[in-house]
mmCIF file of C-alpha atoms and ligand atoms in Angstrom:
data_model
loop_
_atom_site.group_PDB
_atom_site.id
_atom_site.type_symbol
_atom_site.label_atom_id
_atom_site.label_comp_id
_atom_site.label_asym_id
_atom_site.label_seq_id
_atom_site.Cartn_x
_atom_site.Cartn_y
_atom_site.Cartn_z
ATOM 1 C CA MET A 1 -10.462 2.938 -29.411
ATOM 2 C CA PRO A 2 -7.017 3.460 -27.890
ATOM 3 C CA MET A 3 -6.307 7.025 -26.931
ATOM 4 C CA SER A 4 -3.118 8.943 -27.556
ATOM 5 C CA THR A 5 -1.807 11.037 -24.670
ATOM 6 C CA ASP A 6 -2.846 14.137 -26.639
ATOM 7 C CA GLN A 7 -6.407 12.891 -26.860
ATOM 8 C CA ALA A 8 -6.331 11.907 -23.198
ATOM 9 C CA ALA A 9 -5.270 15.452 -22.358
ATOM 10 C CA GLY A 10 -8.529 16.685 -23.917
ATOM 11 C CA THR A 11 -10.750 14.263 -22.036
ATOM 12 C CA ARG A 12 -13.272 15.746 -19.622
ATOM 13 C CA ALA A 13 -12.833 15.404 -15.899
ATOM 14 C CA ASP A 14 -15.955 13.285 -15.353
ATOM 15 C CA GLU A 15 -14.883 10.839 -18.063
ATOM 16 C CA LEU A 16 -11.428 10.525 -16.518
ATOM 17 C CA LEU A 17 -12.900 9.943 -13.062
ATOM 18 C CA GLU A 18 -15.064 7.226 -14.611
ATOM 19 C CA LEU A 19 -12.051 5.608 -16.296
ATOM 20 C CA ALA A 20 -10.144 5.615 -13.027
ATOM 21 C CA GLU A 21 -13.138 4.117 -11.226
ATOM 22 C CA ARG A 22 -13.447 1.377 -13.807
ATOM 23 C CA TYR A 23 -9.874 0.540 -14.752
ATOM 24 C CA ALA A 24 -7.663 1.532 -11.820
ATOM 25 C CA ALA A 25 -7.476 -0.674 -8.741
ATOM 26 C CA HIS A 26 -9.179 1.078 -5.853
ATOM 27 C CA ASN A 27 -6.166 1.156 -3.548
ATOM 28 C CA TYR A 28 -6.543 4.935 -3.106
ATOM 29 C CA HIS A 29 -9.502 7.256 -2.538
ATOM 30 C CA PRO A 30 -8.354 10.441 -4.297
ATOM 31 C CA LEU A 31 -10.124 13.758 -4.052
ATOM 32 C CA PRO A 32 -12.136 14.180 -7.274
ATOM 33 C CA VAL A 33 -9.721 16.642 -8.882
ATOM 34 C CA VAL A 34 -7.976 15.806 -12.163
ATOM 35 C CA ILE A 35 -4.700 17.658 -12.442
ATOM 36 C CA ALA A 36 -3.257 18.402 -15.849
ATOM 37 C CA GLU A 37 -0.475 20.900 -15.189
ATOM 38 C CA ALA A 38 1.534 22.335 -12.347
ATOM 39 C CA GLU A 39 4.193 24.867 -11.494
ATOM 40 C CA GLY A 40 5.754 25.671 -8.155
ATOM 41 C CA ALA A 41 3.147 25.321 -5.422
ATOM 42 C CA TRP A 42 0.158 25.457 -7.766
ATOM 43 C CA VAL A 43 -1.627 22.890 -9.908
ATOM 44 C CA THR A 44 -4.213 23.330 -12.663
ATOM 45 C CA ASP A 45 -6.998 20.865 -13.364
ATOM 46 C CA VAL A 46 -8.283 19.739 -16.774
ATOM 47 C CA ASP A 47 -10.890 22.516 -16.725
ATOM 48 C CA GLY A 48 -8.316 25.217 -16.030
ATOM 49 C CA ALA A 49 -9.108 25.725 -12.317
ATOM 50 C CA ARG A 50 -6.067 26.378 -10.110
ATOM 51 C CA TYR A 51 -5.403 24.947 -6.666
ATOM 52 C CA LEU A 52 -2.725 25.472 -4.065
ATOM 53 C CA ASP A 53 -1.028 22.112 -3.477
ATOM 54 C CA MET A 54 -0.854 21.641 0.285
ATOM 55 C CA LEU A 55 0.200 18.003 0.173
ATOM 56 C CA ALA A 56 3.225 18.190 -2.150
ATOM 57 C CA ALA A 57 2.924 14.483 -3.009
ATOM 58 C CA TYR A 58 3.542 13.517 0.611
ATOM 59 C CA SER A 59 6.707 15.683 0.565
ATOM 60 C CA ALA A 60 8.117 14.254 -2.663
ATOM 61 C CA LEU A 61 7.587 17.775 -4.063
ATOM 62 C CA ASN A 62 9.474 19.734 -1.389
ATOM 63 C CA PHE A 63 11.050 21.886 -4.110
ATOM 64 C CA GLY A 64 7.748 22.429 -5.893
ATOM 65 C CA HIS A 65 6.352 21.184 -9.165
ATOM 66 C CA ARG A 66 8.793 21.275 -12.063
ATOM 67 C CA HIS A 67 11.559 23.169 -10.318
ATOM 68 C CA PRO A 68 13.434 24.774 -13.254
ATOM 69 C CA ARG A 69 16.853 23.489 -12.147
ATOM 70 C CA LEU A 70 15.560 19.963 -11.597
ATOM 71 C CA VAL A 71 13.699 19.927 -14.911
ATOM 72 C CA ALA A 72 16.815 21.237 -16.679
ATOM 73 C CA ALA A 73 18.961 18.525 -15.095
ATOM 74 C CA ALA A 74 16.437 15.898 -16.215
ATOM 75 C CA HIS A 75 16.234 17.288 -19.765
ATOM 76 C CA ARG A 76 20.016 17.391 -20.119
ATOM 77 C CA GLN A 77 20.298 13.833 -18.902
ATOM 78 C CA LEU A 78 17.447 12.543 -21.114
ATOM 79 C CA ASP A 79 19.504 13.591 -24.121
ATOM 80 C CA ARG A 80 22.625 11.785 -22.887
ATOM 81 C CA LEU A 81 21.999 8.568 -20.974
ATOM 82 C CA THR A 82 19.075 7.216 -18.952
ATOM 83 C CA LEU A 83 19.934 3.706 -17.845
ATOM 84 C CA THR A 84 22.932 1.409 -17.712
ATOM 85 C CA SER A 85 21.874 -0.944 -14.897
ATOM 86 C CA ARG A 86 24.516 -1.464 -12.247
ATOM 87 C CA ALA A 87 26.169 -4.118 -14.409
ATOM 88 C CA PHE A 88 28.239 -1.197 -15.762
ATOM 89 C CA HIS A 89 29.358 2.086 -14.262
ATOM 90 C CA ASN A 90 27.944 5.384 -15.467
ATOM 91 C CA ASP A 91 29.360 8.866 -15.124
ATOM 92 C CA LEU A 92 26.761 10.191 -12.641
ATOM 93 C CA PHE A 93 25.982 7.517 -10.070
ATOM 94 C CA PRO A 94 29.368 7.716 -8.286
ATOM 95 C CA VAL A 95 29.054 11.510 -8.074
ATOM 96 C CA PHE A 96 25.520 11.241 -6.689
ATOM 97 C CA CYS A 97 26.754 8.805 -4.029
ATOM 98 C CA ARG A 98 29.616 11.077 -3.000
ATOM 99 C CA GLU A 99 27.337 14.135 -2.807
ATOM 100 C CA LEU A 100 24.651 12.357 -0.786
ATOM 101 C CA ALA A 101 27.138 10.713 1.573
ATOM 102 C CA THR A 102 28.739 14.122 2.150
ATOM 103 C CA LEU A 103 25.372 15.815 2.764
ATOM 104 C CA ALA A 104 24.549 13.182 5.404
ATOM 105 C CA GLY A 105 28.070 13.058 6.858
ATOM 106 C CA LYS A 106 28.362 9.330 6.154
ATOM 107 C CA ASP A 107 30.689 7.109 4.142
ATOM 108 C CA MET A 108 28.431 5.271 1.702
ATOM 109 C CA VAL A 109 25.145 5.178 -0.174
ATOM 110 C CA LEU A 110 23.002 2.285 -1.396
ATOM 111 C CA ALA A 111 20.537 3.622 -3.961
ATOM 112 C CA MET A 112 17.102 2.189 -4.668
ATOM 113 C CA ASN A 113 13.896 3.677 -6.159
ATOM 114 C CA THR A 114 10.931 3.789 -3.806
ATOM 115 C CA GLY A 115 10.847 4.492 -0.106
ATOM 116 C CA ALA A 116 9.604 1.013 0.749
ATOM 117 C CA GLU A 117 12.573 -0.464 -1.107
ATOM 118 C CA ALA A 118 14.959 1.697 0.892
ATOM 119 C CA VAL A 119 13.292 0.549 4.134
ATOM 120 C CA GLU A 120 13.611 -3.072 2.995
ATOM 121 C CA THR A 121 17.263 -2.382 2.218
ATOM 122 C CA ALA A 122 17.805 -0.904 5.679
ATOM 123 C CA ILE A 123 16.214 -3.980 7.255
ATOM 124 C CA LYS A 124 18.482 -6.283 5.238
ATOM 125 C CA THR A 125 21.480 -4.110 6.144
ATOM 126 C CA ALA A 126 20.693 -4.249 9.862
ATOM 127 C CA ARG A 127 20.160 -8.006 9.844
ATOM 128 C CA LYS A 128 23.364 -8.734 7.936
ATOM 129 C CA TRP A 129 25.279 -6.299 10.157
ATOM 130 C CA GLY A 130 23.792 -8.072 13.164
ATOM 131 C CA TYR A 131 25.004 -11.492 12.045
ATOM 132 C CA GLU A 132 28.383 -10.476 10.643
ATOM 133 C CA VAL A 133 29.445 -7.642 12.929
ATOM 134 C CA LYS A 134 27.431 -7.850 16.141
ATOM 135 C CA GLY A 135 27.524 -11.649 16.250
ATOM 136 C CA VAL A 136 23.820 -12.422 16.582
ATOM 137 C CA ALA A 137 23.046 -16.155 16.186
ATOM 138 C CA PRO A 138 21.742 -17.073 12.688
ATOM 139 C CA GLY A 139 18.043 -16.355 12.148
ATOM 140 C CA ARG A 140 17.535 -14.514 15.442
ATOM 141 C CA ALA A 141 17.971 -10.837 14.506
ATOM 142 C CA LYS A 142 15.274 -8.579 15.995
ATOM 143 C CA ILE A 143 14.353 -5.051 14.922
ATOM 144 C CA VAL A 144 12.388 -2.757 17.232
ATOM 145 C CA VAL A 145 9.861 -0.399 15.629
ATOM 146 C CA ALA A 146 7.335 2.144 16.906
ATOM 147 C CA ASP A 147 3.578 1.958 17.288
ATOM 148 C CA GLY A 148 1.772 3.997 14.604
ATOM 149 C CA ASN A 149 4.688 3.665 12.195
ATOM 150 C CA PHE A 150 4.474 4.062 8.452
ATOM 151 C CA HIS A 151 7.420 2.696 6.489
ATOM 152 C CA GLY A 152 5.812 1.578 3.212
ATOM 153 C CA ARG A 153 3.651 -1.156 1.731
ATOM 154 C CA THR A 154 5.702 -4.284 1.017
ATOM 155 C CA VAL A 155 4.815 -7.466 2.886
ATOM 156 C CA THR A 156 7.832 -7.261 5.208
ATOM 157 C CA VAL A 157 7.214 -3.590 5.930
ATOM 158 C CA VAL A 158 3.495 -4.042 6.692
ATOM 159 C CA SER A 159 4.466 -7.009 8.888
ATOM 160 C CA PHE A 160 5.236 -4.498 11.646
ATOM 161 C CA SER A 161 2.494 -1.963 10.862
ATOM 162 C CA THR A 162 0.004 -1.356 13.671
ATOM 163 C CA ASP A 163 -2.672 -0.116 11.262
ATOM 164 C CA PRO A 164 -5.169 -2.952 10.659
ATOM 165 C CA SER A 165 -6.053 -1.658 7.168
ATOM 166 C CA ALA A 166 -2.378 -2.014 6.145
ATOM 167 C CA GLN A 167 -2.262 -5.642 7.329
ATOM 168 C CA ASP A 168 -5.691 -7.264 7.026
ATOM 169 C CA GLY A 169 -5.715 -9.922 4.338
ATOM 170 C CA PHE A 170 -2.008 -9.681 3.522
ATOM 171 C CA GLY A 171 -0.452 -12.271 5.858
ATOM 172 C CA PRO A 172 1.496 -14.397 6.562
ATOM 173 C CA PHE A 173 3.955 -11.794 7.722
ATOM 174 C CA THR A 174 7.706 -11.557 8.189
ATOM 175 C CA PRO A 175 8.830 -12.292 11.751
ATOM 176 C CA GLY A 176 11.627 -10.525 13.606
ATOM 177 C CA PHE A 177 10.025 -7.237 14.673
ATOM 178 C CA GLU A 178 8.847 -5.894 18.017
ATOM 179 C CA VAL A 179 6.589 -2.865 18.377
ATOM 180 C CA VAL A 180 7.002 -0.359 21.218
ATOM 181 C CA PRO A 181 4.979 2.814 21.921
ATOM 182 C CA TYR A 182 6.242 5.833 19.947
ATOM 183 C CA GLY A 183 7.876 8.463 22.131
ATOM 184 C CA ASP A 184 8.541 6.107 25.051
ATOM 185 C CA ALA A 185 12.289 5.684 25.584
ATOM 186 C CA ASP A 186 11.832 3.337 28.557
ATOM 187 C CA ALA A 187 9.786 0.959 26.415
ATOM 188 C CA LEU A 188 12.546 1.007 23.815
ATOM 189 C CA ARG A 189 15.161 0.228 26.466
ATOM 190 C CA ALA A 190 13.077 -2.666 27.782
ATOM 191 C CA ALA A 191 12.488 -4.135 24.316
ATOM 192 C CA ILE A 192 16.161 -4.363 23.410
ATOM 193 C CA ASP A 193 17.813 -7.725 24.018
ATOM 194 C CA ASP A 194 21.046 -9.357 22.830
ATOM 195 C CA ASP A 195 19.458 -10.251 19.479
ATOM 196 C CA THR A 196 18.332 -6.687 18.733
ATOM 197 C CA VAL A 197 20.122 -5.273 15.709
ATOM 198 C CA ALA A 198 18.243 -2.023 15.076
ATOM 199 C CA PHE A 199 15.633 0.475 16.144
ATOM 200 C CA LEU A 200 13.769 1.727 13.062
ATOM 201 C CA VAL A 201 11.947 5.006 13.675
ATOM 202 C CA GLU A 202 10.452 8.076 11.994
ATOM 203 C CA PRO A 203 11.825 11.227 13.698
ATOM 204 C CA ILE A 204 8.325 12.639 13.209
ATOM 205 C CA GLN A 205 5.535 10.244 12.242
ATOM 206 C CA GLY A 206 4.018 11.562 9.025
ATOM 207 C CA GLU A 207 1.207 9.229 8.049
ATOM 208 C CA ALA A 208 0.199 8.857 11.705
ATOM 209 C CA GLY A 209 -0.728 12.556 11.592
ATOM 210 C CA VAL A 210 2.492 14.582 11.894
ATOM 211 C CA ILE A 211 3.204 13.234 15.378
ATOM 212 C CA VAL A 212 6.158 15.023 16.974
ATOM 213 C CA PRO A 213 7.640 12.862 19.758
ATOM 214 C CA PRO A 214 8.366 14.311 23.223
ATOM 215 C CA ASP A 215 11.465 16.462 23.444
ATOM 216 C CA GLY A 216 14.530 14.351 24.174
ATOM 217 C CA TYR A 217 13.059 11.119 22.784
ATOM 218 C CA LEU A 218 15.424 10.816 19.841
ATOM 219 C CA ARG A 219 18.386 11.780 22.040
ATOM 220 C CA ALA A 220 17.424 9.067 24.518
ATOM 221 C CA ALA A 221 16.983 6.577 21.667
ATOM 222 C CA ARG A 222 20.448 7.515 20.419
ATOM 223 C CA GLU A 223 21.978 6.896 23.859
ATOM 224 C CA ILE A 224 20.185 3.581 24.329
ATOM 225 C CA CYS A 225 21.179 2.331 20.882
ATOM 226 C CA THR A 226 24.827 3.313 21.398
ATOM 227 C CA GLU A 227 24.905 1.687 24.819
ATOM 228 C CA ARG A 228 23.395 -1.580 23.573
ATOM 229 C CA GLY A 229 25.187 -1.830 20.224
ATOM 230 C CA VAL A 230 21.966 -1.379 18.235
ATOM 231 C CA LEU A 231 21.707 0.581 14.967
ATOM 232 C CA LEU A 232 19.534 3.685 15.117
ATOM 233 C CA MET A 233 17.842 3.803 11.711
ATOM 234 C CA ALA A 234 16.005 7.062 10.971
ATOM 235 C CA ASP A 235 13.313 6.798 8.316
ATOM 236 C CA GLU A 236 13.616 10.350 6.977
ATOM 237 C CA ILE A 237 11.773 9.547 3.743
ATOM 238 C CA GLN A 238 9.073 12.099 4.550
ATOM 239 C CA SER A 239 10.640 14.120 7.389
ATOM 240 C CA GLY A 240 13.978 14.662 5.663
ATOM 241 C CA LEU A 241 15.350 16.907 2.934
ATOM 242 C CA GLY A 242 14.075 20.235 4.198
ATOM 243 C CA ARG A 243 10.516 19.463 5.241
ATOM 244 C CA THR A 244 10.913 20.296 8.940
ATOM 245 C CA GLY A 245 13.174 23.327 8.521
ATOM 246 C CA THR A 246 16.425 21.371 8.633
ATOM 247 C CA THR A 247 18.015 18.984 6.147
ATOM 248 C CA PHE A 248 17.188 16.061 8.437
ATOM 249 C CA ALA A 249 14.533 16.068 11.173
ATOM 250 C CA VAL A 250 16.942 14.376 13.624
ATOM 251 C CA GLU A 251 18.932 17.633 13.654
ATOM 252 C CA HIS A 252 16.255 19.214 15.870
ATOM 253 C CA GLU A 253 17.597 17.045 18.682
ATOM 254 C CA GLY A 254 21.218 17.118 17.569
ATOM 255 C CA VAL A 255 21.024 13.391 16.904
ATOM 256 C CA VAL A 256 23.033 11.505 14.290
ATOM 257 C CA PRO A 257 21.506 8.126 13.421
ATOM 258 C CA ASP A 258 23.622 5.208 12.234
ATOM 259 C CA VAL A 259 21.463 4.817 9.143
ATOM 260 C CA TYR A 260 19.485 7.420 7.187
ATOM 261 C CA ILE A 261 16.661 6.148 5.002
ATOM 262 C CA LEU A 262 15.774 8.684 2.305
ATOM 263 C CA GLY A 263 13.326 8.863 -0.579
ATOM 264 C CA LYS A 264 10.463 11.050 -1.800
ATOM 265 C CA ALA A 265 12.038 14.521 -2.333
ATOM 266 C CA LEU A 266 15.406 12.936 -3.172
ATOM 267 C CA GLY A 267 14.065 12.413 -6.707
ATOM 268 C CA GLY A 268 12.851 16.014 -6.956
ATOM 269 C CA GLY A 269 9.275 14.939 -7.680
ATOM 270 C CA ILE A 270 10.473 13.753 -11.085
ATOM 271 C CA MET A 271 11.978 10.305 -10.623
ATOM 272 C CA PRO A 272 11.599 7.716 -7.873
ATOM 273 C CA LEU A 273 14.933 7.775 -6.039
ATOM 274 C CA SER A 274 15.618 6.433 -2.567
ATOM 275 C CA ALA A 275 18.712 5.555 -0.601
ATOM 276 C CA VAL A 276 20.194 4.092 2.535
ATOM 277 C CA VAL A 277 23.108 6.167 3.797
ATOM 278 C CA ALA A 278 25.521 4.892 6.462
ATOM 279 C CA ASP A 279 29.155 4.370 7.350
ATOM 280 C CA ARG A 280 31.378 1.705 5.838
ATOM 281 C CA ASP A 281 31.284 -0.570 8.890
ATOM 282 C CA ILE A 282 27.527 -0.904 8.268
ATOM 283 C CA LEU A 283 26.881 -0.672 4.495
ATOM 284 C CA GLY A 284 30.143 -2.512 3.886
ATOM 285 C CA VAL A 285 28.357 -5.772 4.734
ATOM 286 C CA PHE A 286 27.040 -6.058 1.165
ATOM 287 C CA ARG A 287 29.038 -7.995 -1.385
ATOM 288 C CA PRO A 288 28.307 -8.305 -5.118
ATOM 289 C CA GLY A 289 25.129 -10.223 -5.875
ATOM 290 C CA GLU A 290 23.633 -9.981 -2.399
ATOM 291 C CA HIS A 291 21.258 -7.073 -3.036
ATOM 292 C CA GLY A 292 20.345 -4.769 -5.892
ATOM 293 C CA SER A 293 17.876 -2.990 -8.133
ATOM 294 C CA THR A 294 17.828 -2.682 -11.922
ATOM 295 C CA PHE A 295 16.860 0.987 -11.826
ATOM 296 C CA GLY A 296 18.455 1.892 -8.480
ATOM 297 C CA GLY A 297 20.701 4.924 -8.904
ATOM 298 C CA ASN A 298 20.129 5.153 -12.657
ATOM 299 C CA PRO A 299 21.781 8.095 -14.449
ATOM 300 C CA LEU A 300 18.545 10.046 -14.938
ATOM 301 C CA ALA A 301 17.623 9.783 -11.256
ATOM 302 C CA SER A 302 21.246 10.457 -10.258
ATOM 303 C CA ALA A 303 21.347 13.656 -12.343
ATOM 304 C CA ILE A 304 18.221 14.916 -10.593
ATOM 305 C CA GLY A 305 19.459 13.732 -7.196
ATOM 306 C CA ILE A 306 22.725 15.662 -7.579
ATOM 307 C CA GLU A 307 20.765 18.844 -8.283
ATOM 308 C CA VAL A 308 18.421 18.168 -5.332
ATOM 309 C CA ILE A 309 21.453 17.888 -3.032
ATOM 310 C CA GLU A 310 22.820 21.138 -4.476
ATOM 311 C CA LEU A 311 19.489 22.864 -3.681
ATOM 312 C CA LEU A 312 19.654 21.527 -0.130
ATOM 313 C CA ARG A 313 23.227 22.653 0.322
ATOM 314 C CA GLU A 314 22.144 26.230 -0.328
ATOM 315 C CA GLY A 315 19.810 26.037 2.684
ATOM 316 C CA THR A 316 17.066 28.293 1.325
ATOM 317 C CA TYR A 317 14.356 25.634 1.423
ATOM 318 C CA GLN A 318 15.170 24.659 4.998
ATOM 319 C CA ARG A 319 14.985 28.330 6.064
ATOM 320 C CA ALA A 320 11.738 28.888 4.172
ATOM 321 C CA SER A 321 10.198 25.824 5.799
ATOM 322 C CA ALA A 322 11.202 26.956 9.301
ATOM 323 C CA GLU A 323 10.003 30.536 8.851
ATOM 324 C CA LEU A 324 6.797 29.914 6.927
ATOM 325 C CA GLY A 325 5.920 26.918 9.092
ATOM 326 C CA ALA A 326 6.299 28.914 12.299
ATOM 327 C CA TRP A 327 4.146 31.668 10.806
ATOM 328 C CA LEU A 328 1.388 29.279 9.685
ATOM 329 C CA VAL A 329 1.208 27.351 12.967
ATOM 330 C CA GLN A 330 1.000 30.603 14.929
ATOM 331 C CA ALA A 331 -1.643 32.022 12.587
ATOM 332 C CA LEU A 332 -3.733 28.844 12.882
ATOM 333 C CA ARG A 333 -3.445 28.905 16.678
ATOM 334 C CA ASP A 334 -4.308 32.624 16.793
ATOM 335 C CA ALA A 335 -7.471 31.883 14.806
ATOM 336 C CA ALA A 336 -8.700 29.940 17.884
ATOM 337 C CA LEU A 337 -10.821 27.715 15.682
ATOM 338 C CA PRO A 338 -13.745 25.752 17.043
ATOM 339 C CA HIS A 339 -13.502 21.932 16.828
ATOM 340 C CA VAL A 340 -9.705 22.033 16.656
ATOM 341 C CA THR A 341 -8.226 19.912 19.438
ATOM 342 C CA GLU A 342 -4.569 20.217 18.513
ATOM 343 C CA ILE A 343 -2.281 21.927 16.036
ATOM 344 C CA ARG A 344 1.229 20.570 15.857
ATOM 345 C CA GLY A 345 4.122 20.338 13.478
ATOM 346 C CA ARG A 346 7.624 21.294 12.638
ATOM 347 C CA GLY A 347 8.503 23.552 9.737
ATOM 348 C CA LEU A 348 5.929 23.515 6.950
ATOM 349 C CA TRP A 349 4.535 20.199 8.142
ATOM 350 C CA ILE A 350 1.424 20.653 10.186
ATOM 351 C CA GLY A 351 -1.268 18.356 11.560
ATOM 352 C CA ILE A 352 -4.624 19.786 12.629
ATOM 353 C CA ASP A 353 -6.718 17.476 14.818
ATOM 354 C CA LEU A 354 -10.479 17.958 14.718
ATOM 355 C CA ASP A 355 -13.067 16.697 17.153
ATOM 356 C CA PRO A 356 -15.709 14.409 15.612
ATOM 357 C CA ALA A 357 -18.370 17.153 15.829
ATOM 358 C CA ALA A 358 -16.581 18.893 12.946
ATOM 359 C CA GLY A 359 -17.216 15.874 10.686
ATOM 360 C CA THR A 360 -14.442 13.835 9.111
ATOM 361 C CA ALA A 361 -11.102 15.277 8.060
ATOM 362 C CA ARG A 362 -11.968 13.953 4.606
ATOM 363 C CA ALA A 363 -15.073 16.169 4.467
ATOM 364 C CA ILE A 364 -12.938 19.149 5.464
ATOM 365 C CA CYS A 365 -10.495 18.337 2.658
ATOM 366 C CA GLU A 366 -13.386 18.149 0.174
ATOM 367 C CA GLN A 367 -14.526 21.602 1.270
ATOM 368 C CA LEU A 368 -10.977 22.923 1.027
ATOM 369 C CA MET A 369 -10.863 21.570 -2.511
ATOM 370 C CA ALA A 370 -13.994 23.558 -3.336
ATOM 371 C CA ARG A 371 -12.029 26.601 -2.136
ATOM 372 C CA GLN A 372 -9.018 25.734 -4.342
ATOM 373 C CA ILE A 373 -6.822 24.116 -1.718
ATOM 374 C CA LEU A 374 -5.632 20.527 -2.028
ATOM 375 C CA ALA A 375 -4.889 18.940 1.334
ATOM 376 C CA LYS A 376 -5.093 15.384 2.549
ATOM 377 C CA ASP A 377 -6.666 13.913 5.641
ATOM 378 C CA THR A 378 -4.919 11.203 7.561
ATOM 379 C CA HIS A 379 -6.914 8.790 9.667
ATOM 380 C CA GLU A 380 -10.398 10.085 10.503
ATOM 381 C CA SER A 381 -9.627 13.286 12.267
ATOM 382 C CA THR A 382 -6.380 14.913 11.134
ATOM 383 C CA VAL A 383 -5.902 17.383 8.294
ATOM 384 C CA ARG A 384 -2.259 17.702 7.360
ATOM 385 C CA LEU A 385 -0.729 20.692 5.635
ATOM 386 C CA ALA A 386 2.583 20.215 3.814
ATOM 387 C CA PRO A 387 2.849 22.567 0.830
ATOM 388 C CA PRO A 388 5.934 22.659 -1.374
ATOM 389 C CA LEU A 389 8.668 24.624 0.404
ATOM 390 C CA CYS A 390 8.721 27.145 -2.457
ATOM 391 C CA VAL A 391 5.253 28.358 -1.426
ATOM 392 C CA SER A 392 5.084 32.107 -0.752
ATOM 393 C CA LEU A 393 3.875 33.840 2.390
ATOM 394 C CA GLU A 394 1.228 35.462 0.207
ATOM 395 C CA ASP A 395 -0.037 32.040 -0.919
ATOM 396 C CA LEU A 396 -0.121 30.827 2.667
ATOM 397 C CA ALA A 397 -2.007 33.908 3.838
ATOM 398 C CA TRP A 398 -4.513 33.300 1.034
ATOM 399 C CA ALA A 399 -4.856 29.655 2.089
ATOM 400 C CA LEU A 400 -5.115 30.493 5.789
ATOM 401 C CA GLU A 401 -8.217 32.597 5.198
ATOM 402 C CA ARG A 402 -9.915 29.694 3.431
ATOM 403 C CA ILE A 403 -8.805 27.062 5.922
ATOM 404 C CA VAL A 404 -10.128 29.187 8.776
ATOM 405 C CA ASP A 405 -13.452 29.697 6.948
ATOM 406 C CA VAL A 406 -13.897 25.992 6.215
ATOM 407 C CA ILE A 407 -13.054 24.773 9.712
ATOM 408 C CA ALA A 408 -15.078 27.542 11.386
ATOM 409 C CA ALA A 409 -18.116 26.526 9.318
ATOM 410 C CA ALA A 410 -17.686 22.797 10.018
HETATM 411 C C1 PLP B 501 6.193 7.471 1.967
HETATM 412 C C2 PLP B 501 6.980 6.815 3.045
HETATM 413 C C3 PLP B 501 7.557 5.552 2.856
HETATM 414 C C4 PLP B 501 7.332 4.726 1.609
HETATM 415 O O1 PLP B 501 7.768 5.354 0.457
HETATM 416 P P1 PLP B 501 7.212 4.832 -0.982
HETATM 417 O O2 PLP B 501 8.044 5.601 -1.962
HETATM 418 O O3 PLP B 501 5.759 5.177 -1.040
HETATM 419 O O4 PLP B 501 7.450 3.377 -1.022
HETATM 420 C C5 PLP B 501 8.329 5.037 3.886
HETATM 421 N N1 PLP B 501 8.511 5.709 5.037
HETATM 422 C C6 PLP B 501 7.964 6.925 5.248
HETATM 423 C C7 PLP B 501 8.225 7.632 6.546
HETATM 424 C C8 PLP B 501 7.154 7.507 4.277
HETATM 425 O O5 PLP B 501 6.563 8.682 4.510
#
């Protein structure tokens, strides 16, 4: 019998896990927790148990679950207008574009929904810019990317993934990409030729395990790209919007990319909202009919996006991330944990590498879950910590004790 959402809300955890196992494609391997409610940095499962969220939906929840100002903006907009498509104007999208362009110090915004769509849009932008502005011969545009990258899951985007599990079985792939080692400016310089239109890079690699590149890498990349007339495209979908203690992670090196790619937290954890932000000489290459998205920049997402930008303008989340992140990294290092080979990060975005003797990072995350902390492993051996930026020092101190216990006992 079909179930109403009210009935579903009363269904037991084990039944729901069984339904997911049976009816949902197995493209994820979630921790066996079934969340029913959330507020701020905390979630509650269907049995009423509370957990500290230390993943924050891969940084889509930088401002926490159900931030009152974001929820209010969404509610207001739900009662007015939700969708027009871009066939007509609406009274919020232009304002969202102006606010986001201003935040990033750029001229223009192209709004999409998911991160992968924004990356695809950036790739199309760079190619068209290459042909129309740089003068690359038709069909020859090349984009340089970094080893260990994560930019999304579409066929073109996984075409330049170096993770076999992202690629195996999904070819044939899109040509036109060259992979260089992450953090190696000389390799970037060597890979650039006259057909190169862009270097697409994460300022910090998130899915690879919160990999912070060597100091000066992004500055060198900026210089090389400027010198060679190549667009520097920063995928700040996960690193941006407060996560590292600044609005954009490139700020740590004083670098301004030609193209910002944004997503995740831009929609406040409520709506999918992504964007490519750049100057007119770059985004101006698009003419009507050449690219688009039915839902891209819809009024509901725009209303939330405007409020997200307002939150960022106040700077409190960036400061909290910097201060709390520095505290947590230091506290983890001071704990001198066995089996931990490296602790790195920037702001409240931390990767803890474990040696294989400690078991898998997944097993650690399962034990953390038993202690009411939700964190996510990446690859075999890294536990990443990225709580909502509204988390309190008290919450983090509470979590630290448990994290230390679990890793020490591993
Ligand atoms: C999550 C992510 C993406 C893809 O975003 P989706 O919304 O999942 O499509 C792209 N790039 C980076 C750096 C990401 O972290």
